[in-house]
Amino acid sequence: MQTKFKLKPLAAGAFVLLAGVVQAQEASPAAVVITGSRIPRASLEGPSAVTVITGDDITRQGFKNVFDALTNQSQNSGFVQGADYGNTFTPSANAISLRGLGPNHTLVLLNGRRMADFPIAYEGTVNFTNLANIPSSVVERIEILSGGASAVYGSDAIAGVVNIILKKQANGYDLNLKAGTTTRGGGSDKRLQFTGGHSFDKLNTLFSVELLERDPLWSADRDFMASKTGVAPTSVLARKNVSSGKYVDPGTTCSDIGDLYGGSTVKYTAKAGSYCASPKVGPTYWTTQTKNSSQNLFGSANYELSDSATLFAEALYGNNRSSNNTRGPSWTSRSATDSYFWNQATSRYEAWSRYISPEEMGGAGRYNRRWDDQAASLSLGLRG
């Protein structure tokens, strides 16, 4: 038995993958739309490995959204940072990286059409497509072309193509509620989906509302990140004599502020002298996973003009609010040009530093950064 694949051009802007199984007789080929191209071609033929994830697969395997389904595929072999990570340039967006070549080389299509790039560059360097605003309840299937396809689509398809195909119709209404948490605390999430549609003779309508809420996961929620071990603790308050390179003894100051950082602030003595320190300063109060609130809406209408022509309209809207924390506030003394100053009280050059604890500012969450973004897409056309 042999499987053959053939890409057949439909028009400038669309290709169809024809797949047939050859036995004693060649089976009738099945047409599956997988990609969209702006490059007109007379013909193109060759093997193309395509992986298909259906909407039922997403539900059955417990994926919470489209990004969750894609990131668990073996083709997504590259590590990317996004909404699931607390310290990143784009904490409100999700990206994938097929074959580890970077999100800028993975082309993402929605119903065969390109999606707009996220307005902030991934890691501050390259453009990418955000997958956080597509309701999973209206996904019919996701097709992953994991081979290089830059000859057809351009350089953004060097790693492959992902085509997310949405449902065209639905009858009735479906309400879905999903919630989960972690055994060690933090990172709980909730999802509510309301999907429905109706058919009126030649007109098919579909809509979906998806609401998602996720709690942050703080580094302090995990024992192996809650405090530094095996290394010197970070200074909370330090005063150094620049001339000698030695710390000025803080006296009883450390015991006076011993309740800071969860009662972990102590007087620490090093070769260069003593200062107030805590093993919980710094990454301990970072968010390993962001806090996120997302509202996604989708609506579509398809009207059959004939057996070969259909008018369509699709609208997609997403609203995301994310917050993360990558460092607490600190204070360092300095002059106009140097990191030290002349202390008239002691008649010497000194350098002072001070970290502000969560207890002093009303909790670590007071120093969160917030990201708000809205995305909208409207497509009108004639298919046929």
mmCIF file of C-alpha atoms in Angstrom:
data_model
loop_
_atom_site.group_PDB
_atom_site.id
_atom_site.type_symbol
_atom_site.label_atom_id
_atom_site.label_comp_id
_atom_site.label_asym_id
_atom_site.label_seq_id
_atom_site.Cartn_x
_atom_site.Cartn_y
_atom_site.Cartn_z
ATOM 1 C CA MET A 1 0.000 0.000 0.000
ATOM 2 C CA GLN A 2 1.313 3.435 -0.907
ATOM 3 C CA THR A 3 0.157 6.923 0.039
ATOM 4 C CA LYS A 4 0.448 9.766 -2.439
ATOM 5 C CA PHE A 5 0.147 13.468 -1.805
ATOM 6 C CA LYS A 6 -0.352 16.112 -4.445
ATOM 7 C CA LEU A 7 -0.779 19.870 -4.138
ATOM 8 C CA LYS A 8 -3.200 21.139 -6.740
ATOM 9 C CA PRO A 9 -3.588 24.904 -7.371
ATOM 10 C CA LEU A 10 -7.135 26.220 -7.110
ATOM 11 C CA ALA A 11 -6.389 29.874 -7.763
ATOM 12 C CA ALA A 12 -3.887 32.545 -6.882
ATOM 13 C CA GLY A 13 -4.078 32.368 -3.124
ATOM 14 C CA ALA A 14 -5.156 28.776 -2.412
ATOM 15 C CA PHE A 15 -3.857 25.240 -2.738
ATOM 16 C CA VAL A 16 -5.555 21.927 -1.991
ATOM 17 C CA LEU A 17 -3.777 18.851 -0.703
ATOM 18 C CA LEU A 18 -5.015 15.754 -2.540
ATOM 19 C CA ALA A 19 -4.347 12.548 -0.663
ATOM 20 C CA GLY A 20 -5.152 9.106 -1.992
ATOM 21 C CA VAL A 21 -4.268 5.532 -0.944
ATOM 22 C CA VAL A 22 -3.078 3.293 -3.796
ATOM 23 C CA GLN A 23 -4.039 -0.395 -3.515
ATOM 24 C CA ALA A 24 -5.275 -2.657 -6.319
ATOM 25 C CA GLN A 25 -7.212 0.377 -7.509
ATOM 26 C CA GLU A 26 -6.422 3.992 -6.718
ATOM 27 C CA ALA A 27 -8.848 5.345 -4.113
ATOM 28 C CA SER A 28 -10.733 8.532 -4.758
ATOM 29 C CA PRO A 29 -8.668 11.470 -3.535
ATOM 30 C CA ALA A 30 -9.967 13.542 -0.623
ATOM 31 C CA ALA A 31 -9.496 17.309 -0.809
ATOM 32 C CA VAL A 32 -8.312 19.037 2.351
ATOM 33 C CA VAL A 33 -7.568 22.754 2.332
ATOM 34 C CA ILE A 34 -4.391 23.249 4.322
ATOM 35 C CA THR A 35 -2.688 26.461 3.284
ATOM 36 C CA GLY A 36 -2.975 29.804 1.545
ATOM 37 C CA SER A 37 -0.408 31.342 -0.787
ATOM 38 C CA ARG A 38 -0.165 34.701 -2.491
ATOM 39 C CA ILE A 39 2.126 33.219 -5.153
ATOM 40 C CA PRO A 40 0.284 31.903 -8.278
ATOM 41 C CA ARG A 41 1.794 28.681 -9.631
ATOM 42 C CA ALA A 42 0.963 26.392 -12.555
ATOM 43 C CA SER A 43 1.619 23.214 -10.598
ATOM 44 C CA LEU A 44 3.399 21.900 -7.560
ATOM 45 C CA GLU A 45 3.823 18.271 -6.621
ATOM 46 C CA GLY A 46 5.663 16.506 -3.826
ATOM 47 C CA PRO A 47 5.306 14.731 -0.488
ATOM 48 C CA SER A 48 3.992 16.833 2.401
ATOM 49 C CA ALA A 49 3.659 15.456 5.931
ATOM 50 C CA VAL A 50 0.488 16.825 7.510
ATOM 51 C CA THR A 51 -0.647 16.284 11.111
ATOM 52 C CA VAL A 52 -4.324 16.896 11.884
ATOM 53 C CA ILE A 53 -5.741 17.758 15.315
ATOM 54 C CA THR A 54 -9.535 17.748 15.388
ATOM 55 C CA GLY A 55 -11.765 19.724 17.711
ATOM 56 C CA ASP A 56 -12.749 16.449 19.386
ATOM 57 C CA ASP A 57 -9.048 15.703 20.002
ATOM 58 C CA ILE A 58 -8.658 19.040 21.800
ATOM 59 C CA THR A 59 -11.603 18.226 24.080
ATOM 60 C CA ARG A 60 -10.731 14.576 24.637
ATOM 61 C CA GLN A 61 -7.090 15.238 25.552
ATOM 62 C CA GLY A 62 -7.984 18.071 27.931
ATOM 63 C CA PHE A 63 -6.202 20.932 26.166
ATOM 64 C CA LYS A 64 -7.398 24.264 27.519
ATOM 65 C CA ASN A 65 -6.923 26.256 24.291
ATOM 66 C CA VAL A 66 -5.450 26.172 20.784
ATOM 67 C CA PHE A 67 -1.975 27.073 22.006
ATOM 68 C CA ASP A 68 -2.040 24.267 24.567
ATOM 69 C CA ALA A 69 -2.912 21.761 21.827
ATOM 70 C CA LEU A 70 -0.165 22.972 19.494
ATOM 71 C CA THR A 71 2.592 23.300 22.069
ATOM 72 C CA ASN A 72 2.128 19.639 23.056
ATOM 73 C CA GLN A 73 2.828 18.399 19.528
ATOM 74 C CA SER A 74 6.209 16.855 18.740
ATOM 75 C CA GLN A 75 6.653 19.281 15.819
ATOM 76 C CA ASN A 76 6.770 22.180 18.292
ATOM 77 C CA SER A 77 10.301 21.387 19.372
ATOM 78 C CA GLY A 78 11.441 24.942 20.053
ATOM 79 C CA PHE A 79 11.252 26.566 23.484
ATOM 80 C CA VAL A 80 9.278 29.818 23.480
ATOM 81 C CA GLN A 81 8.224 32.231 26.196
ATOM 82 C CA GLY A 82 4.838 33.887 26.343
ATOM 83 C CA ALA A 83 1.691 34.057 28.452
ATOM 84 C CA ASP A 84 2.706 30.947 30.416
ATOM 85 C CA TYR A 85 5.909 32.577 31.612
ATOM 86 C CA GLY A 86 6.397 35.414 34.047
ATOM 87 C CA ASN A 87 9.532 37.130 32.713
ATOM 88 C CA THR A 88 9.259 37.901 29.008
ATOM 89 C CA PHE A 89 8.789 40.723 26.496
ATOM 90 C CA THR A 90 5.316 39.445 25.539
ATOM 91 C CA PRO A 91 3.566 38.122 28.676
ATOM 92 C CA SER A 92 0.097 38.473 27.108
ATOM 93 C CA ALA A 93 0.777 36.453 23.930
ATOM 94 C CA ASN A 94 1.390 32.824 22.973
ATOM 95 C CA ALA A 95 3.663 31.663 20.154
ATOM 96 C CA ILE A 96 4.894 28.336 18.786
ATOM 97 C CA SER A 97 8.182 27.345 17.166
ATOM 98 C CA LEU A 98 8.026 24.418 14.751
ATOM 99 C CA ARG A 99 11.274 22.457 14.489
ATOM 100 C CA GLY A 100 12.939 24.896 16.886
ATOM 101 C CA LEU A 101 13.527 27.525 14.200
ATOM 102 C CA GLY A 102 11.751 30.341 16.025
ATOM 103 C CA PRO A 103 8.183 31.716 15.955
ATOM 104 C CA ASN A 104 9.054 34.086 13.098
ATOM 105 C CA HIS A 105 9.596 31.076 10.809
ATOM 106 C CA THR A 106 6.279 29.363 11.602
ATOM 107 C CA LEU A 107 3.404 30.582 9.411
ATOM 108 C CA VAL A 108 0.017 30.589 11.171
ATOM 109 C CA LEU A 109 -3.161 30.741 9.085
ATOM 110 C CA LEU A 110 -6.784 31.104 10.168
ATOM 111 C CA ASN A 111 -9.111 29.425 7.667
ATOM 112 C CA GLY A 112 -6.313 29.580 5.118
ATOM 113 C CA ARG A 113 -5.663 33.297 5.586
ATOM 114 C CA ARG A 114 -2.721 35.003 7.250
ATOM 115 C CA MET A 115 -3.206 36.590 10.656
ATOM 116 C CA ALA A 116 -1.789 39.958 11.684
ATOM 117 C CA ASP A 117 1.475 39.972 13.616
ATOM 118 C CA PHE A 118 1.475 40.744 17.327
ATOM 119 C CA PRO A 119 2.407 44.432 17.769
ATOM 120 C CA ILE A 120 5.355 43.699 20.104
ATOM 121 C CA ALA A 121 8.307 41.713 18.771
ATOM 122 C CA TYR A 122 9.046 38.330 20.357
ATOM 123 C CA GLU A 123 12.002 38.743 22.749
ATOM 124 C CA GLY A 124 12.246 42.245 21.290
ATOM 125 C CA THR A 125 13.678 40.962 17.993
ATOM 126 C CA VAL A 126 11.266 39.155 15.613
ATOM 127 C CA ASN A 127 7.603 39.277 14.535
ATOM 128 C CA PHE A 128 5.217 36.438 15.368
ATOM 129 C CA THR A 129 1.543 35.473 15.443
ATOM 130 C CA ASN A 130 -0.393 35.407 18.715
ATOM 131 C CA LEU A 131 -2.491 32.275 19.349
ATOM 132 C CA ALA A 132 -4.182 33.487 22.549
ATOM 133 C CA ASN A 133 -7.429 34.836 21.049
ATOM 134 C CA ILE A 134 -8.924 31.874 19.152
ATOM 135 C CA PRO A 135 -11.790 30.095 21.009
ATOM 136 C CA SER A 136 -11.067 26.369 20.963
ATOM 137 C CA SER A 137 -14.781 25.471 20.976
ATOM 138 C CA VAL A 138 -15.193 26.538 17.311
ATOM 139 C CA VAL A 139 -12.104 24.759 16.003
ATOM 140 C CA GLU A 140 -12.985 22.080 13.476
ATOM 141 C CA ARG A 141 -9.396 20.938 13.001
ATOM 142 C CA ILE A 142 -5.806 22.164 13.034
ATOM 143 C CA GLU A 143 -3.501 21.069 10.230
ATOM 144 C CA ILE A 144 0.260 21.174 10.755
ATOM 145 C CA LEU A 145 2.532 21.081 7.711
ATOM 146 C CA SER A 146 5.843 20.411 9.452
ATOM 147 C CA GLY A 147 8.068 20.474 6.380
ATOM 148 C CA GLY A 148 9.733 23.596 5.080
ATOM 149 C CA ALA A 149 7.359 25.516 2.826
ATOM 150 C CA SER A 150 9.213 28.761 2.154
ATOM 151 C CA ALA A 151 9.191 28.148 -1.619
ATOM 152 C CA VAL A 152 5.406 28.500 -1.565
ATOM 153 C CA TYR A 153 4.733 30.940 1.286
ATOM 154 C CA GLY A 154 7.922 32.897 1.881
ATOM 155 C CA SER A 155 10.539 33.001 4.630
ATOM 156 C CA ASP A 156 7.995 32.922 7.471
ATOM 157 C CA ALA A 157 7.186 29.302 6.534
ATOM 158 C CA ILE A 158 10.718 27.875 6.694
ATOM 159 C CA ALA A 159 9.763 25.739 9.706
ATOM 160 C CA GLY A 160 6.255 24.860 8.484
ATOM 161 C CA VAL A 161 2.645 25.983 8.337
ATOM 162 C CA VAL A 162 -0.171 25.764 10.884
ATOM 163 C CA ASN A 163 -3.680 26.209 9.499
ATOM 164 C CA ILE A 164 -6.480 26.590 12.062
ATOM 165 C CA ILE A 165 -9.800 25.769 10.409
ATOM 166 C CA LEU A 166 -12.937 26.884 12.235
ATOM 167 C CA LYS A 167 -16.402 25.379 12.078
ATOM 168 C CA LYS A 168 -18.872 26.798 9.580
ATOM 169 C CA GLN A 169 -22.113 25.912 11.329
ATOM 170 C CA ALA A 170 -23.680 24.583 14.520
ATOM 171 C CA ASN A 171 -27.200 23.716 15.617
ATOM 172 C CA GLY A 172 -28.188 24.353 19.208
ATOM 173 C CA TYR A 173 -26.144 25.643 22.119
ATOM 174 C CA ASP A 174 -23.330 24.279 24.253
ATOM 175 C CA LEU A 175 -22.120 25.513 27.646
ATOM 176 C CA ASN A 176 -18.765 24.256 28.922
ATOM 177 C CA LEU A 177 -17.072 25.011 32.237
ATOM 178 C CA LYS A 178 -13.576 23.808 33.066
ATOM 179 C CA ALA A 179 -11.452 24.518 36.154
ATOM 180 C CA GLY A 180 -8.144 23.234 37.468
ATOM 181 C CA THR A 181 -5.500 23.870 40.075
ATOM 182 C CA THR A 182 -2.099 22.606 41.158
ATOM 183 C CA THR A 183 -1.346 20.350 44.104
ATOM 184 C CA ARG A 184 1.279 22.737 45.485
ATOM 185 C CA GLY A 185 -0.720 25.932 45.036
ATOM 186 C CA GLY A 186 -0.726 28.768 42.512
ATOM 187 C CA GLY A 187 -1.503 28.714 38.802
ATOM 188 C CA SER A 188 -5.219 27.815 39.102
ATOM 189 C CA ASP A 189 -7.289 28.409 35.977
ATOM 190 C CA LYS A 190 -10.951 28.591 34.988
ATOM 191 C CA ARG A 191 -12.566 28.565 31.538
ATOM 192 C CA LEU A 192 -16.174 29.184 30.465
ATOM 193 C CA GLN A 193 -17.284 28.607 26.861
ATOM 194 C CA PHE A 194 -20.702 29.304 25.360
ATOM 195 C CA THR A 195 -21.099 28.201 21.750
ATOM 196 C CA GLY A 196 -24.111 28.066 19.493
ATOM 197 C CA GLY A 197 -25.506 28.519 16.034
ATOM 198 C CA HIS A 198 -28.475 27.995 13.758
ATOM 199 C CA SER A 199 -29.182 27.237 10.116
ATOM 200 C CA PHE A 200 -31.786 29.157 8.123
ATOM 201 C CA ASP A 201 -32.218 27.445 4.777
ATOM 202 C CA LYS A 202 -29.048 28.568 2.942
ATOM 203 C CA LEU A 203 -27.715 30.690 5.804
ATOM 204 C CA ASN A 204 -25.552 29.134 8.536
ATOM 205 C CA THR A 205 -24.589 31.120 11.629
ATOM 206 C CA LEU A 206 -22.142 30.362 14.436
ATOM 207 C CA PHE A 207 -20.897 32.191 17.537
ATOM 208 C CA SER A 208 -18.657 31.507 20.510
ATOM 209 C CA VAL A 209 -17.860 33.323 23.757
ATOM 210 C CA GLU A 210 -14.803 32.199 25.739
ATOM 211 C CA LEU A 211 -13.839 33.563 29.167
ATOM 212 C CA LEU A 212 -10.565 32.529 30.802
ATOM 213 C CA GLU A 213 -9.061 33.383 34.189
ATOM 214 C CA ARG A 214 -5.695 32.216 35.490
ATOM 215 C CA ASP A 215 -3.988 32.931 38.803
ATOM 216 C CA PRO A 216 -0.274 33.730 38.848
ATOM 217 C CA LEU A 217 2.331 31.216 39.913
ATOM 218 C CA TRP A 218 4.898 32.898 42.130
ATOM 219 C CA SER A 219 8.412 31.542 42.557
ATOM 220 C CA ALA A 220 7.707 31.552 46.296
ATOM 221 C CA ASP A 221 4.988 28.927 45.675
ATOM 222 C CA ARG A 222 7.647 26.300 44.935
ATOM 223 C CA ASP A 223 10.199 25.141 47.498
ATOM 224 C CA PHE A 224 13.096 24.891 45.038
ATOM 225 C CA MET A 225 12.604 28.556 44.036
ATOM 226 C CA ALA A 226 11.435 29.954 47.388
ATOM 227 C CA SER A 227 14.929 30.753 48.667
ATOM 228 C CA LYS A 228 18.546 30.656 47.598
ATOM 229 C CA THR A 229 20.582 27.731 48.910
ATOM 230 C CA GLY A 230 24.299 27.082 48.633
ATOM 231 C CA VAL A 231 25.111 30.715 47.785
ATOM 232 C CA ALA A 232 25.459 33.931 49.752
ATOM 233 C CA PRO A 233 22.090 35.604 50.412
ATOM 234 C CA THR A 234 21.293 38.865 48.650
ATOM 235 C CA SER A 235 21.801 42.049 50.607
ATOM 236 C CA VAL A 236 18.674 43.818 51.857
ATOM 237 C CA LEU A 237 20.593 46.740 53.296
ATOM 238 C CA ALA A 238 24.305 47.302 52.761
ATOM 239 C CA ARG A 239 26.756 50.142 53.348
ATOM 240 C CA LYS A 240 30.283 49.870 51.911
ATOM 241 C CA ASN A 241 33.427 51.900 52.477
ATOM 242 C CA VAL A 242 34.670 52.467 48.923
ATOM 243 C CA SER A 243 38.273 53.148 49.976
ATOM 244 C CA SER A 244 38.736 49.893 51.912
ATOM 245 C CA GLY A 245 36.212 47.804 49.996
ATOM 246 C CA LYS A 246 34.737 46.645 53.322
ATOM 247 C CA TYR A 247 31.112 46.768 54.463
ATOM 248 C CA VAL A 248 30.303 49.046 57.387
ATOM 249 C CA ASP A 249 28.906 47.007 60.288
ATOM 250 C CA PRO A 250 25.123 47.634 60.480
ATOM 251 C CA GLY A 251 24.958 47.109 64.250
ATOM 252 C CA THR A 252 21.452 46.163 65.428
ATOM 253 C CA THR A 253 19.774 47.370 62.229
ATOM 254 C CA CYS A 254 19.359 43.848 60.867
ATOM 255 C CA SER A 255 17.423 42.674 63.911
ATOM 256 C CA ASP A 256 15.250 45.786 63.697
ATOM 257 C CA ILE A 257 14.181 44.824 60.155
ATOM 258 C CA GLY A 258 14.249 41.064 60.768
ATOM 259 C CA ASP A 259 10.522 40.708 59.981
ATOM 260 C CA LEU A 260 11.069 41.663 56.329
ATOM 261 C CA TYR A 261 10.965 39.049 53.566
ATOM 262 C CA GLY A 262 8.886 36.687 55.639
ATOM 263 C CA GLY A 263 11.085 37.038 58.718
ATOM 264 C CA SER A 264 14.178 35.833 56.872
ATOM 265 C CA THR A 265 16.307 39.006 57.109
ATOM 266 C CA VAL A 266 19.454 38.430 59.192
ATOM 267 C CA LYS A 267 22.921 39.863 59.704
ATOM 268 C CA TYR A 268 25.254 38.105 57.275
ATOM 269 C CA THR A 269 29.028 38.164 57.703
ATOM 270 C CA ALA A 270 31.264 37.766 54.671
ATOM 271 C CA LYS A 271 34.994 38.274 54.070
ATOM 272 C CA ALA A 272 34.305 41.903 53.174
ATOM 273 C CA GLY A 273 32.283 42.545 56.316
ATOM 274 C CA SER A 274 28.683 42.360 57.525
ATOM 275 C CA TYR A 275 25.394 43.473 55.985
ATOM 276 C CA CYS A 276 21.668 42.728 56.277
ATOM 277 C CA ALA A 277 20.637 39.944 53.898
ATOM 278 C CA SER A 278 17.874 37.473 53.046
ATOM 279 C CA PRO A 279 17.803 34.338 50.858
ATOM 280 C CA LYS A 280 14.373 35.404 49.592
ATOM 281 C CA VAL A 281 15.375 38.618 47.825
ATOM 282 C CA GLY A 282 15.042 38.785 44.044
ATOM 283 C CA PRO A 283 13.594 35.915 41.971
ATOM 284 C CA THR A 284 11.714 34.523 44.978
ATOM 285 C CA TYR A 285 9.008 37.127 44.428
ATOM 286 C CA TRP A 286 8.941 36.876 40.630
ATOM 287 C CA THR A 287 5.962 35.426 38.780
ATOM 288 C CA THR A 288 6.967 32.197 37.075
ATOM 289 C CA GLN A 289 3.588 32.210 35.324
ATOM 290 C CA THR A 290 1.596 35.359 34.628
ATOM 291 C CA LYS A 291 -1.831 36.266 35.917
ATOM 292 C CA ASN A 292 -4.200 36.417 32.956
ATOM 293 C CA SER A 293 -7.791 37.386 32.210
ATOM 294 C CA SER A 294 -9.003 36.814 28.656
ATOM 295 C CA GLN A 295 -12.299 37.350 26.818
ATOM 296 C CA ASN A 296 -12.567 36.005 23.252
ATOM 297 C CA LEU A 297 -15.511 36.346 20.870
ATOM 298 C CA PHE A 298 -16.100 34.783 17.462
ATOM 299 C CA GLY A 299 -19.006 34.989 15.026
ATOM 300 C CA SER A 300 -19.522 33.820 11.455
ATOM 301 C CA ALA A 301 -22.204 33.635 8.798
ATOM 302 C CA ASN A 302 -22.133 31.645 5.554
ATOM 303 C CA TYR A 303 -24.748 32.024 2.785
ATOM 304 C CA GLU A 304 -24.803 29.502 -0.081
ATOM 305 C CA LEU A 305 -25.369 31.296 -3.349
ATOM 306 C CA SER A 306 -24.976 28.034 -5.275
ATOM 307 C CA ASP A 307 -23.316 24.633 -4.971
ATOM 308 C CA SER A 308 -19.957 26.217 -5.819
ATOM 309 C CA ALA A 309 -20.192 29.732 -4.339
ATOM 310 C CA THR A 310 -20.671 30.916 -0.747
ATOM 311 C CA LEU A 311 -20.729 34.372 0.782
ATOM 312 C CA PHE A 312 -18.994 34.467 4.151
ATOM 313 C CA ALA A 313 -18.401 36.885 7.014
ATOM 314 C CA GLU A 314 -16.201 36.189 10.046
ATOM 315 C CA ALA A 315 -15.421 38.368 13.053
ATOM 316 C CA LEU A 316 -12.919 37.649 15.828
ATOM 317 C CA TYR A 317 -12.254 39.795 18.904
ATOM 318 C CA GLY A 318 -9.970 39.191 21.849
ATOM 319 C CA ASN A 319 -9.285 41.174 25.000
ATOM 320 C CA ASN A 320 -6.410 40.184 27.286
ATOM 321 C CA ARG A 321 -5.166 41.580 30.570
ATOM 322 C CA SER A 322 -1.982 40.085 31.979
ATOM 323 C CA SER A 323 0.195 41.037 34.925
ATOM 324 C CA ASN A 324 3.659 39.867 35.893
ATOM 325 C CA ASN A 325 6.409 40.689 38.333
ATOM 326 C CA THR A 326 10.056 40.366 37.379
ATOM 327 C CA ARG A 327 11.793 42.259 40.192
ATOM 328 C CA GLY A 328 11.089 44.293 43.294
ATOM 329 C CA PRO A 329 12.065 47.944 43.744
ATOM 330 C CA SER A 330 15.511 48.818 45.033
ATOM 331 C CA TRP A 331 17.518 51.923 45.877
ATOM 332 C CA THR A 332 21.209 52.621 45.350
ATOM 333 C CA SER A 333 23.137 55.722 46.345
ATOM 334 C CA ARG A 334 25.205 57.410 43.677
ATOM 335 C CA SER A 335 26.625 60.719 42.611
ATOM 336 C CA ALA A 336 26.110 62.266 39.189
ATOM 337 C CA THR A 337 28.821 60.077 37.651
ATOM 338 C CA ASP A 338 29.635 57.245 40.074
ATOM 339 C CA SER A 339 27.897 54.563 42.168
ATOM 340 C CA TYR A 340 29.270 56.083 45.375
ATOM 341 C CA PHE A 341 29.136 59.465 47.147
ATOM 342 C CA TRP A 342 31.073 61.506 49.717
ATOM 343 C CA ASN A 343 29.594 61.032 53.171
ATOM 344 C CA GLN A 344 30.322 64.206 55.115
ATOM 345 C CA ALA A 345 29.371 62.535 58.419
ATOM 346 C CA THR A 346 32.148 59.930 58.105
ATOM 347 C CA SER A 347 34.477 61.872 55.747
ATOM 348 C CA ARG A 348 34.793 59.001 53.267
ATOM 349 C CA TYR A 349 33.365 57.697 50.024
ATOM 350 C CA GLU A 350 30.556 55.196 50.573
ATOM 351 C CA ALA A 351 28.123 53.141 48.542
ATOM 352 C CA TRP A 352 24.692 52.318 49.969
ATOM 353 C CA SER A 353 22.096 49.867 48.646
ATOM 354 C CA ARG A 354 18.614 48.927 49.801
ATOM 355 C CA TYR A 355 15.979 46.464 48.566
ATOM 356 C CA ILE A 356 12.330 47.300 49.292
ATOM 357 C CA SER A 357 10.540 44.242 50.720
ATOM 358 C CA PRO A 358 6.957 43.136 49.925
ATOM 359 C CA GLU A 359 5.943 43.939 53.506
ATOM 360 C CA GLU A 360 6.994 47.570 53.059
ATOM 361 C CA MET A 361 4.938 48.146 49.893
ATOM 362 C CA GLY A 362 1.764 46.238 50.715
ATOM 363 C CA GLY A 363 2.636 42.918 49.061
ATOM 364 C CA ALA A 364 4.692 41.853 46.052
ATOM 365 C CA GLY A 365 1.677 42.320 43.784
ATOM 366 C CA ARG A 366 1.889 46.102 44.261
ATOM 367 C CA TYR A 367 4.916 46.093 41.952
ATOM 368 C CA ASN A 368 3.248 44.107 39.152
ATOM 369 C CA ARG A 369 3.397 45.308 35.575
ATOM 370 C CA ARG A 370 0.110 45.130 33.667
ATOM 371 C CA TRP A 371 -0.370 44.419 29.980
ATOM 372 C CA ASP A 372 -3.648 45.187 28.181
ATOM 373 C CA ASP A 373 -4.169 44.280 24.546
ATOM 374 C CA GLN A 374 -7.119 44.016 22.183
ATOM 375 C CA ALA A 375 -7.151 42.212 18.854
ATOM 376 C CA ALA A 376 -9.868 42.304 16.196
ATOM 377 C CA SER A 377 -10.264 40.662 12.819
ATOM 378 C CA LEU A 378 -13.046 41.000 10.227
ATOM 379 C CA SER A 379 -13.182 38.951 7.019
ATOM 380 C CA LEU A 380 -15.772 39.327 4.241
ATOM 381 C CA GLY A 381 -15.682 37.521 0.942
ATOM 382 C CA LEU A 382 -16.961 35.105 -1.674
ATOM 383 C CA ARG A 383 -15.694 31.531 -1.555
ATOM 384 C CA GLY A 384 -15.890 29.369 -4.647
#
